[in-house]
XYZ file of C-alpha atoms in Angstrom:
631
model
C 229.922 18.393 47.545
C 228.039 15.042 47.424
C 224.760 14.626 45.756
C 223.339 12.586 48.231
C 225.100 10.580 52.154
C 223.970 7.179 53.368
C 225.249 5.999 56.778
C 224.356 2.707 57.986
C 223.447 1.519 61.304
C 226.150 1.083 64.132
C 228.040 -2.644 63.321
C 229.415 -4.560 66.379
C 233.278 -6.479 66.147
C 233.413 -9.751 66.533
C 235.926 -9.484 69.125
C 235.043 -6.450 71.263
C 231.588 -5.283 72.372
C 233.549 -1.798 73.167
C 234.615 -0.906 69.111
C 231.868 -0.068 67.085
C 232.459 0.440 62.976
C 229.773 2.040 59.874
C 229.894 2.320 56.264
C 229.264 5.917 54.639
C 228.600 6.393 51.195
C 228.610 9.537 49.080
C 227.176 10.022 45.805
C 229.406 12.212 44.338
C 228.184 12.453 40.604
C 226.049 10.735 37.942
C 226.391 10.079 34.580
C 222.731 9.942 32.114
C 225.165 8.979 29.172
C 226.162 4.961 30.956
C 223.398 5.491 33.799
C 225.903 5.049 36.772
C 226.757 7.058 39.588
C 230.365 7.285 41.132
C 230.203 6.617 44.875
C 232.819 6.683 47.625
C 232.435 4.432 50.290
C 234.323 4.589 53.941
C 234.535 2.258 56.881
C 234.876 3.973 60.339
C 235.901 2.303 63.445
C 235.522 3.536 67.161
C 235.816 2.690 70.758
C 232.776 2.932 73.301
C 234.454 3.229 76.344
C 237.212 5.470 77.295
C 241.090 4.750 78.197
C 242.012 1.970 75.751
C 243.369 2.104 72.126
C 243.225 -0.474 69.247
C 245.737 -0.848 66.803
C 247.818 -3.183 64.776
C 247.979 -3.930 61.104
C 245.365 -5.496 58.901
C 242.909 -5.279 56.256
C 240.247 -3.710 55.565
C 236.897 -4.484 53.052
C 233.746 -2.589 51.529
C 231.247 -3.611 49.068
C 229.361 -1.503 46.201
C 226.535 -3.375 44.532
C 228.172 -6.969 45.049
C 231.690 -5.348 43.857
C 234.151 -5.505 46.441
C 237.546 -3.155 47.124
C 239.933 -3.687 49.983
C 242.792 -1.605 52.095
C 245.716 -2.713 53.951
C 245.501 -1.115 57.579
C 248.541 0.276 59.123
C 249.522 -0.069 62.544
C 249.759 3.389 63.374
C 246.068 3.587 63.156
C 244.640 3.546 66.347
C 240.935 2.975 67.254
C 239.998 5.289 69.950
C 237.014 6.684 72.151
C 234.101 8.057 69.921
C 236.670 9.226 67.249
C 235.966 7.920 63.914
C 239.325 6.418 62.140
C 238.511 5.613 58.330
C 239.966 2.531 57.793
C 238.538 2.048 54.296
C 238.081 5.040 51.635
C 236.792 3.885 47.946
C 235.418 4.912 45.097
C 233.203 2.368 42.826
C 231.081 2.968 39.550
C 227.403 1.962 40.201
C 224.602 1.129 37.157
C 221.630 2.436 37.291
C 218.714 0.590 35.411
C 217.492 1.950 31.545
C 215.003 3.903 33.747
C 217.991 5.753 35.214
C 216.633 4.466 38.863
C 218.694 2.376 41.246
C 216.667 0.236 43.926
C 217.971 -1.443 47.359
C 221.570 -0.860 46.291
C 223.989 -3.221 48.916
C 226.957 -1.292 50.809
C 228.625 -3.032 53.692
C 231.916 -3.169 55.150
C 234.629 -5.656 56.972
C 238.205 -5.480 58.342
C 240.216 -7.559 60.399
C 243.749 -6.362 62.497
C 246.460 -8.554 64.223
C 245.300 -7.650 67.506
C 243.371 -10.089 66.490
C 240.385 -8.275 66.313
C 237.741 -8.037 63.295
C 234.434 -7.497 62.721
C 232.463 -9.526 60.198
C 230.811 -8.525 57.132
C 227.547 -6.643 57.834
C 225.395 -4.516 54.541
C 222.668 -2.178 55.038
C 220.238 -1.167 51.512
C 220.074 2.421 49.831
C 217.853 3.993 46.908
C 220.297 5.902 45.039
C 218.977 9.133 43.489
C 217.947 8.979 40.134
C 219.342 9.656 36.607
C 217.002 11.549 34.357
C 218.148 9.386 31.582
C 214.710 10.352 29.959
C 214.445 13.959 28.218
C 211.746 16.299 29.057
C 209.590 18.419 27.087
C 207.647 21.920 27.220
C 205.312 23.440 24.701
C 203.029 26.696 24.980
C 199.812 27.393 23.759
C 198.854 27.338 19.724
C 196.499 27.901 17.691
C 194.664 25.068 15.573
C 196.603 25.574 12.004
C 199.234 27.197 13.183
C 202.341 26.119 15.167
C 204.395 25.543 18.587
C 207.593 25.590 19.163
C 208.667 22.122 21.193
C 211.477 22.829 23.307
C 213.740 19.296 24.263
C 215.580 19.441 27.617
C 217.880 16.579 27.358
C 220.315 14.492 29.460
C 222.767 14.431 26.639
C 223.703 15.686 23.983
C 224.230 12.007 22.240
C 220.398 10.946 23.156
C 217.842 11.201 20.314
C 214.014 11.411 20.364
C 210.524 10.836 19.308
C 207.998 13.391 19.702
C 204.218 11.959 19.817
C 200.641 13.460 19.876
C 197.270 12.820 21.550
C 194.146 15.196 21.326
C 190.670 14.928 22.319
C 188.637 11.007 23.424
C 188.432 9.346 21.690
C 191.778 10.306 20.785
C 193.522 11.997 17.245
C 196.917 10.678 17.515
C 199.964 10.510 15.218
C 204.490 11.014 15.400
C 205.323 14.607 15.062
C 209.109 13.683 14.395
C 211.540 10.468 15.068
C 214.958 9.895 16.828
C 215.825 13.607 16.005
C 218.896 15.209 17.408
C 217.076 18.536 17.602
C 216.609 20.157 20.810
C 213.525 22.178 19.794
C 210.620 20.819 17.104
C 208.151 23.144 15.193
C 204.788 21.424 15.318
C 202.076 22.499 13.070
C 198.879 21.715 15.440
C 196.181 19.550 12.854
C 192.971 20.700 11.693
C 191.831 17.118 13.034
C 192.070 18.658 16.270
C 188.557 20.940 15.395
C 186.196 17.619 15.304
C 187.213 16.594 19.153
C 186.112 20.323 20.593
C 183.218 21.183 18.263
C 181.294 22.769 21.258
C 184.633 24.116 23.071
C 187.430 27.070 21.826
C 190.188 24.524 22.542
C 191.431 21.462 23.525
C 194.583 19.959 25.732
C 197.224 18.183 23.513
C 199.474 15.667 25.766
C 202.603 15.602 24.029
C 205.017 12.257 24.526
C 208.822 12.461 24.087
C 210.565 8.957 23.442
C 214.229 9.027 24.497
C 217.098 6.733 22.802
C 220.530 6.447 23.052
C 223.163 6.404 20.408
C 222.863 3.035 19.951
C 218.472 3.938 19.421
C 217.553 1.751 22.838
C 214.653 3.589 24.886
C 215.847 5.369 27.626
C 212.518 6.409 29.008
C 209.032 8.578 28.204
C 208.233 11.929 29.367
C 204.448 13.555 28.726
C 203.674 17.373 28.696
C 200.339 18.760 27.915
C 199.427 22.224 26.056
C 196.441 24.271 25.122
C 195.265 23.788 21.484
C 193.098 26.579 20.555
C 190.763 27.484 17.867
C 191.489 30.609 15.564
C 188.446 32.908 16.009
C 189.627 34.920 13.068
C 189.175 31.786 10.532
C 186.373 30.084 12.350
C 183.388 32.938 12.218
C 180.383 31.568 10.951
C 179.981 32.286 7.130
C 177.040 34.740 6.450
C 175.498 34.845 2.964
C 172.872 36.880 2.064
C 170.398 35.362 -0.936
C 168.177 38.223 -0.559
C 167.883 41.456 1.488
C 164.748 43.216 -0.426
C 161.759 45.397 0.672
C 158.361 43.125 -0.916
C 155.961 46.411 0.445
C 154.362 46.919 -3.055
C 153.204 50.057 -2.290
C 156.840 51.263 -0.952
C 158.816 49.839 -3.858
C 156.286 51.657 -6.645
C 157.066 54.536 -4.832
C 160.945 53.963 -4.568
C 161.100 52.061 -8.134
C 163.886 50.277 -6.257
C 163.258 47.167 -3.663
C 166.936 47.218 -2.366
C 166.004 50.592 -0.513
C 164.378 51.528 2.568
C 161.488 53.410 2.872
C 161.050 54.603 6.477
C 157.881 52.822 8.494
C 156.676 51.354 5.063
C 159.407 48.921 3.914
C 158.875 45.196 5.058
C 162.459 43.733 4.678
C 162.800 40.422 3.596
C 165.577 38.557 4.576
C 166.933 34.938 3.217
C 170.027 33.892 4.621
C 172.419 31.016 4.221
C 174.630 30.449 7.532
C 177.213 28.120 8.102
C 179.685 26.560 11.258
C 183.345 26.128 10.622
C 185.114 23.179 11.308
C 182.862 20.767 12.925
C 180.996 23.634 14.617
C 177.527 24.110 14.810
C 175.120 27.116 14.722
C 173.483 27.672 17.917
C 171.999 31.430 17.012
C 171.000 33.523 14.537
C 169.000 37.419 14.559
C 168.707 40.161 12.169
C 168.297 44.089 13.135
C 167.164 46.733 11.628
C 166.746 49.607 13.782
C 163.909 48.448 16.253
C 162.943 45.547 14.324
C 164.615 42.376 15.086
C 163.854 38.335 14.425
C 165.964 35.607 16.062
C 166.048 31.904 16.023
C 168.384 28.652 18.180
C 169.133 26.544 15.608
C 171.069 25.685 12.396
C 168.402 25.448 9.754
C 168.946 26.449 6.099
C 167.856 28.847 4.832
C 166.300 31.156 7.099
C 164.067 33.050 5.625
C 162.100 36.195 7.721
C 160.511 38.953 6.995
C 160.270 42.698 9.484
C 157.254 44.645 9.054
C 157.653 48.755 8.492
C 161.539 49.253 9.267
C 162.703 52.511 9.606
C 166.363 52.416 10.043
C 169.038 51.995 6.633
C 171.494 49.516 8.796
C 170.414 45.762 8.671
C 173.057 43.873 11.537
C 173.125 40.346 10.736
C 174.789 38.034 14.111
C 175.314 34.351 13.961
C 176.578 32.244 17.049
C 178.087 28.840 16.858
C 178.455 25.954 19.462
C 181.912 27.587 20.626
C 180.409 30.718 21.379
C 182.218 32.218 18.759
C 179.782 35.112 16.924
C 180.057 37.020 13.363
C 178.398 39.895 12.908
C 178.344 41.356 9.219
C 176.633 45.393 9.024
C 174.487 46.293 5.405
C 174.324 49.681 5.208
C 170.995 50.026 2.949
C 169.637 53.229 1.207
C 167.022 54.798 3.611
C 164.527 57.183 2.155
C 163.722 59.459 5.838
C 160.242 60.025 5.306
C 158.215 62.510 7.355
C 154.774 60.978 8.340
C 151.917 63.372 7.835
C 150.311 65.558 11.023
C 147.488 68.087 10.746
C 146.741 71.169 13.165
C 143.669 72.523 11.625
C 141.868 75.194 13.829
C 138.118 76.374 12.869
C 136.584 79.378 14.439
C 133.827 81.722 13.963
C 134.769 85.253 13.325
C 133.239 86.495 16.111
C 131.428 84.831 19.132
C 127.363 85.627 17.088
C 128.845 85.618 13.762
C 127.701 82.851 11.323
C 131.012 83.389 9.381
C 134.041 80.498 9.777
C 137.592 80.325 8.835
C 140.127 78.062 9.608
C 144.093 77.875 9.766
C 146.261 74.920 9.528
C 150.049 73.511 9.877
C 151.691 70.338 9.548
C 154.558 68.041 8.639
C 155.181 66.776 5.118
C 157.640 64.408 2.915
C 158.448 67.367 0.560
C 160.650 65.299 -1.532
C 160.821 62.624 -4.184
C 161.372 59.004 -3.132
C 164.845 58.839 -3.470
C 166.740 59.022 -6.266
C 164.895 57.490 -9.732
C 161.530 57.815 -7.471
C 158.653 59.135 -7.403
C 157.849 62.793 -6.038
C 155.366 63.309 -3.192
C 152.136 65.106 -3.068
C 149.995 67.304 -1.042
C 146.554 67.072 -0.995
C 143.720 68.859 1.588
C 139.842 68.423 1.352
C 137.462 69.515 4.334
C 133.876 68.521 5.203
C 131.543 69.889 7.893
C 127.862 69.124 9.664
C 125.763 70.522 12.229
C 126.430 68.260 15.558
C 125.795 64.639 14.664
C 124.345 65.804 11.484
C 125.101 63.684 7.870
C 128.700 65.001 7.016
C 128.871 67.535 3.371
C 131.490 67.789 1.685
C 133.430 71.783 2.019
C 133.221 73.433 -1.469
C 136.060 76.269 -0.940
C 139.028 74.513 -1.452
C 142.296 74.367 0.552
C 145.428 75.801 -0.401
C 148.699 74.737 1.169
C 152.126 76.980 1.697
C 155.059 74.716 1.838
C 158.278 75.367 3.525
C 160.784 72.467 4.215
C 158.778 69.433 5.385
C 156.141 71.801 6.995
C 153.092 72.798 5.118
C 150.035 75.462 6.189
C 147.101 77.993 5.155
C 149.443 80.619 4.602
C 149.585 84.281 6.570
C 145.333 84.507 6.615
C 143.052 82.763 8.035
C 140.665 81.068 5.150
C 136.859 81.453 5.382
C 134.860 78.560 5.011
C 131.512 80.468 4.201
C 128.968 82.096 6.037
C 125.952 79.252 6.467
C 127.051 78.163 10.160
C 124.105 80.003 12.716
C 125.446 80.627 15.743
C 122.921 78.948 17.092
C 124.159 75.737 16.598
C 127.153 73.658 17.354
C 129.088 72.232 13.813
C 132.182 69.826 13.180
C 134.547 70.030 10.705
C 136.922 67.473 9.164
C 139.971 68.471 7.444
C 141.436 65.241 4.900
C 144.920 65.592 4.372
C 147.101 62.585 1.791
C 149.909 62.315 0.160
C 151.391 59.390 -1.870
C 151.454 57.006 1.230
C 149.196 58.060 3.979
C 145.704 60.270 4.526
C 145.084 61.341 7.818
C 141.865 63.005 9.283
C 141.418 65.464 12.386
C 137.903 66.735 13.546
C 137.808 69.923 14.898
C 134.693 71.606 16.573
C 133.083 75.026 16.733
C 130.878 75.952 19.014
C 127.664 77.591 19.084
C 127.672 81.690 19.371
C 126.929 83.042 22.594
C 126.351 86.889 22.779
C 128.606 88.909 24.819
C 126.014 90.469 26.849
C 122.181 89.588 27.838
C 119.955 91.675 29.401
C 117.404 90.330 31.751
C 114.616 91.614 33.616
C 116.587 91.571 37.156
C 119.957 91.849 35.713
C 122.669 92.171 33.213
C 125.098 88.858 32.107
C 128.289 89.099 30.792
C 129.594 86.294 28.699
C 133.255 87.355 28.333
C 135.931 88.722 30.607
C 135.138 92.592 30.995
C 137.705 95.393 31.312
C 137.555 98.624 32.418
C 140.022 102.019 32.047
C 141.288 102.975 35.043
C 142.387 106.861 35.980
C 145.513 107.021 34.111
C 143.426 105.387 31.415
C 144.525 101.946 31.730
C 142.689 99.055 30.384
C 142.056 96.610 32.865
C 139.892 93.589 34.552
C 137.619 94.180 36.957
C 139.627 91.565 39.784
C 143.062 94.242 38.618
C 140.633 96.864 39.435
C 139.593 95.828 42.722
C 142.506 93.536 43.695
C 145.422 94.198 42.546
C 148.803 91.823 43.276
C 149.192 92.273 46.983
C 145.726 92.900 47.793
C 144.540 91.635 50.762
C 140.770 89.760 51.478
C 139.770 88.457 54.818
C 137.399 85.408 55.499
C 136.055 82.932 57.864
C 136.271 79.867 55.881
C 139.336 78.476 53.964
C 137.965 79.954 50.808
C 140.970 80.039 48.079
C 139.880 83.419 46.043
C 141.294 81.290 43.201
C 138.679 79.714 42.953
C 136.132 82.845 41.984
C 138.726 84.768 40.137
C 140.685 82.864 37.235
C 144.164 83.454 36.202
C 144.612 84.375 39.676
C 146.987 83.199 42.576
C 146.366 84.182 46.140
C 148.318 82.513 49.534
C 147.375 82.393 52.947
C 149.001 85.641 54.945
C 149.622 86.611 58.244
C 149.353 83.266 60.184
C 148.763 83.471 63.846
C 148.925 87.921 63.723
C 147.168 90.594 63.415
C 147.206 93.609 61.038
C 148.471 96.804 62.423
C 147.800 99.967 60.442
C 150.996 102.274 58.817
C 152.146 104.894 60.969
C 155.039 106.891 59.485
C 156.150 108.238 62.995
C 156.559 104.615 65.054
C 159.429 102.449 63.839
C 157.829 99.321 64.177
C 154.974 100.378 61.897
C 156.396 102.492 59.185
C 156.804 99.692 56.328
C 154.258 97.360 54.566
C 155.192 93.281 56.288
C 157.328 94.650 59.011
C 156.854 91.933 61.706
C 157.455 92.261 65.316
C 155.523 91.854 68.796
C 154.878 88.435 71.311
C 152.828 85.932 72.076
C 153.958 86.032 75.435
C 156.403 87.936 77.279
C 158.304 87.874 81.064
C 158.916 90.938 82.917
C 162.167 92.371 83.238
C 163.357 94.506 86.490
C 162.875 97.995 84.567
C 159.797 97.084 83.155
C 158.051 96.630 86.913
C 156.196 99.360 88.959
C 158.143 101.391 91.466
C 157.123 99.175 94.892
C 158.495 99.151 98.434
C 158.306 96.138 100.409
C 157.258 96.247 104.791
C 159.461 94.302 107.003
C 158.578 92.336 109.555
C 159.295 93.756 113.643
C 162.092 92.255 115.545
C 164.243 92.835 118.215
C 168.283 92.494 118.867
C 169.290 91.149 122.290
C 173.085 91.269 123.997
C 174.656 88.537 125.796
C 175.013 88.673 129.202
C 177.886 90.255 131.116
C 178.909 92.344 134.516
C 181.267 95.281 135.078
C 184.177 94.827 137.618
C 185.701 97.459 139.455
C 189.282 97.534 140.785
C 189.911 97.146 144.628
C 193.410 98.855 146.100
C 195.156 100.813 148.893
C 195.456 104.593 148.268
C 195.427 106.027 152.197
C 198.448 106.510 154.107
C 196.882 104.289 156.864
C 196.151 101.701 154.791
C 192.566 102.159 154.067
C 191.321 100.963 151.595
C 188.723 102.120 148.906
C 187.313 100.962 145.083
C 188.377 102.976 142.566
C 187.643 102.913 138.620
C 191.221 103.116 137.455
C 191.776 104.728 133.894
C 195.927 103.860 133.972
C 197.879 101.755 136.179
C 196.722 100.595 139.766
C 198.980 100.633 143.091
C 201.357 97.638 143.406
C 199.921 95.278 145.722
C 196.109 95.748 145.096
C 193.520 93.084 144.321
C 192.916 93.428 140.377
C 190.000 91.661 138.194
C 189.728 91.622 134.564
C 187.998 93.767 132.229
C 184.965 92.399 130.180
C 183.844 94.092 127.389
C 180.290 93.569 126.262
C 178.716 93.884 122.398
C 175.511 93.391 120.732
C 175.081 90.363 118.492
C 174.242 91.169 115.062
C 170.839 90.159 113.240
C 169.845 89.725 109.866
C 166.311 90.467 108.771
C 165.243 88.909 105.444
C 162.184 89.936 103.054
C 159.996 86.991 101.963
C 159.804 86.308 97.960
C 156.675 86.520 95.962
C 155.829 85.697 92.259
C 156.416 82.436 90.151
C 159.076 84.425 87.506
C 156.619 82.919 84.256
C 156.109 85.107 81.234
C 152.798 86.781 80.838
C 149.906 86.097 77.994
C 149.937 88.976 76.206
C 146.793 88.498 74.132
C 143.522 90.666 73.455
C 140.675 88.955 73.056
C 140.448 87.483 69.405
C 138.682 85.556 66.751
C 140.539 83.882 63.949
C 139.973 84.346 60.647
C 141.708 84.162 56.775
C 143.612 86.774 55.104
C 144.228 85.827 51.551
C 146.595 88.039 49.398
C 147.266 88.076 46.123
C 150.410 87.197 44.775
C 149.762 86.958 40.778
């Protein structure tokens, strides 16, 4: 099998216009060691036009490149009709240029025979295919500092080469290894590589590959390219921490240690030193702790910030540089959890006329020291009180606390504040609560007394819900008394009882009916919400009144028709008579036919009444509201 065929055009002899001859070449190999490729090259005659044969001896020629070969021709060879007879088969050796490429390569042919007959010289041009003299090259992806494996794919195994780098513009450049045998190279990538991508996580590396012979002449240059990429485990930003201290004055006397965290008090100051690798530049920086957080674009040193009452012990430091490559370094600081202060004080006179107060309170407290080496917490409740926008006094009966956990109160009993509060009059009180870090206040006020009952000259006033034993001698209100859940009230206007009875809840009932009373002995009525009746309702045949209905007269009339009576002979003497014949008549007798009349039949048909549409089946009415109570 032939690399590659060339046939040239169709060559006239000299002597005959009828034989035709072409020169066919076949590449049949190629050598990258001496650059040539062997090539055989025929001549082929033929005849154009049929009954005639050319023969006789002779000789025949073809050319290779300017190199010529001939063959003597034989008699017995015979040129015939479109039948190609090689009259020249060689081989020749033809060089290829040091690029391994052959250009407008001549082939042509000539023969001449005794008949006489020949056909002159005549060359047609080829571009032979070819010889990758030069080696080629393939290299994956590495890492900056580290290494790829160059793999050689070469022509032969004499050739030797020069491998040769280029990176970045303008360019890092330099001769990874010369005239080397080897087929694959180890090439540790350069850290030079990191200033041409200082803003990019790689680069593309064109690698050249020089190719020589044994004698060290160039053969030719083949280029590859591969990814050169930067090592994000080496090229973090560098994070260093100068200082990472709480400056609250008040927190640290407290914690007798500035590298912990008091929670909400602590103001964390931060002063950081951060660096770009190799070339690299910092593009962002931000600190967080817990929902505090500062940023900043930029590369300036130091960076120095400070966030205001922190409450979280994890500080996350993250640093960005122009590659987009981040570092993120995690302090884990001591956190001391404390419990901000809250007061529920409650002050209330002993009864509604009394003059006598007491009060009750709960809250949360740090029960705890601040941390370890700190200092413990404290409790501490004061109280004040003054008539309604009166000049405040301070409470003389002090305030004693029950602690349990982080909660703190009066105790089991309600503590009386004295006796000098008239019910008369409206009073505030203020309830002071600290500890080491925080006082909070919470007003609280007590109304004036109202008495239960007042008597006036045209009635009686209640000032507070009354109850009232029922038979079984159950306590009760007077709305359970009267209206009990699932009592019913009727009204004209869309009056919610809700509104007139509190703690109450009442909902519309029985839209668009009426009430029926309970009657044990009629199905439809012997259970409390049974529902049933209609609106309107249509007739059905059983439910009408026994009726009769009058038909109109008529009459029934009968078609017209006639009798016929038989004629004959009966006498002897041939009288002759009419007779009405019940069998057979006398032969010979004048006969007509029978006609038999009927009456026609009638139909008589009662007119409809009535439209068929249901009836309204409503009393007169007036609408109103039933309201029942449901809670």
């Amino acid at each position: 099998m032939s690399i590659a065929t060339y046939i040239s055009p169709t060559f006239d002899c000299d002597q005959s216009s009828f034989v035709k001859f072409r020169v066919v070449v076949d590449v049949i190999s190629q050598s990258s060691v001496d650059r040539t490729s062997y090539c055989r090259v025929r001549l082929q005659a033929w005849r154009t036009n049929t009954g005639y044969t050319t023969y006789g001896a002779g000789t025949g020629y073809v050319d290779a490149d300017g190199s010529q070969q001939s063959q003597s021709i034989i008699s017995s060879q015979t040129i015939t009709y479109n039948s190609y007879t090689v009259l020249v088969d060689k081989y020749f050796y033809v060089q290829h240029g040091t690029d391994g490429r052959k250009l407008n390569c001549q082939f042509g042919g000539y023969f001449s025979i005794s008949s006489p007959m020949s056909g002159g010289w005549d060359y047609f041009y080829v571009t032979l295919p070819d010889i990758p003299v030069a080696s080629t090259i393939t290299a994956p992806s590495g890492l900056i500092e580290g290494t790829t494996i160059i793999s050689i794919n070469r022509a032969s195994s004499t050739f030797k080469h020069t491998l040769k780098y280029s990176f970045g513009s303008p360019a890092v450049e330099g001769t990874i290894t010369s005239l080397t045998s080897a087929t694959s190279v180890e090439f540790v990538i350069p850290t030079s590589f990191y200033a041409k991508i200082p803003d990019s996580k790689n680069g593309i590396c064109t690698l050249t590959c020089e190719t020589y012979d044994a004698s060290n002449n160039l053969l030719g240059t083949k280029t590859t390219t591969f990814l050169a990429n930067v090592n994000e485990a080496i090229n973090e930003p560098t994070i260093s921490i100068t200082e990472l201290i709480d400056i609250n004055s008040v927190s640290v006397a407290l914690t007798n240690d500035n590298s912990k965290i008091l929670k909400g008090f602590s103001n964390l100051k931060s002063v950081l030193n951060i660096t770009a690798k190799n070339s690299a530049t910092l593009s962002y920086r931000k600190i967080t702790c817990g929902l505090k957080s500062a940023e900043i674009f930029g590369a300036t040193n130091p960076w120095t910030n400070t966030l205001l009452g922190v409450s979280d012990g994890v500080v996350t430091i993250i640093a960005t540089d122009s590659r987009g490559i981040t570092k993120t370094l995690t302090v884990n600081k001591t956190l001391i959890n404390y419990i901000p202060l809250t007061a529920n004080p409650n002050f209330e006179r002993v009864s509604p006329t009394s003059s006598e107060v007491v009060v009750t309170y709960d809250g949360d407290y740090f029960n705890n020291t601040f941390g370890v080496g700190g200092v413990a917490n404290t409790l501490t409740i004061a109280w004040s009180y003054r008539i309604l926008n009166g000049v405040w006094a301070v409470g003389s009966v002090p305030l004693t606390d029950v602690k349990v956990g982080n909660r703190y109160s009066n105790g089991d009993d309600p503590i009386s504040v004295g006796s000098i509060y008239p019910y008369s009059d409206f009073y505030e009180f203020k309830i002071t609560i600290s500890d080491k870090l925080t006082q909070i206040e919470v007003t609280d006020l007590v109304k004036k007394g109202i008495p239960p009952m007042a008597v006036k000259d045209d009635r009686v006033e209640f000032d507070v819900p009354i109850f009232i034993k029922n038979a079984s001698g159950v306590l009760g209100s007077l709305v359970d008394l009267f209206y009990p859940i699932g009592s019913i009230i009727i009204s004209e206007g869309n009056n919610n009882p809700q509104s007139r009875f509190v703690d109450t809840t009442w909902e519309v009932y029985g839209t668009g009916r009426v009430l029926v009373g309970y009657d044990v002995s009629q199905t439809e009525f012997n259970s409390g919400g049974k529902t049933g009746g209609a609106k309107v309702h249509t007739l059905t045949s059983n439910e009408m009144p026994i009726h009769t209905h009058t038909q109109d007269a008529h009459n029934h009339s009968q078609n017209a028709h006639q009798h016929n009576i038989d004629h004959d002979y009966d006498g002897a003497g041939g009288s002759s008579r009419y007779t009405v014949h019940n069998g057979a008549y006398v032969s010979g007798a004048t006969t007509t036919s029978w006609v038999t009349a009927s009456n026609i039949a009638a139909t008589a048909t009662n007119q409809n009444a009535g439209g068929g549409q249901a009836h309204n089946n409503l009393p007169p009415y007036i609408v109103v509201y039933y309201w029942k109570r449901t809670a």
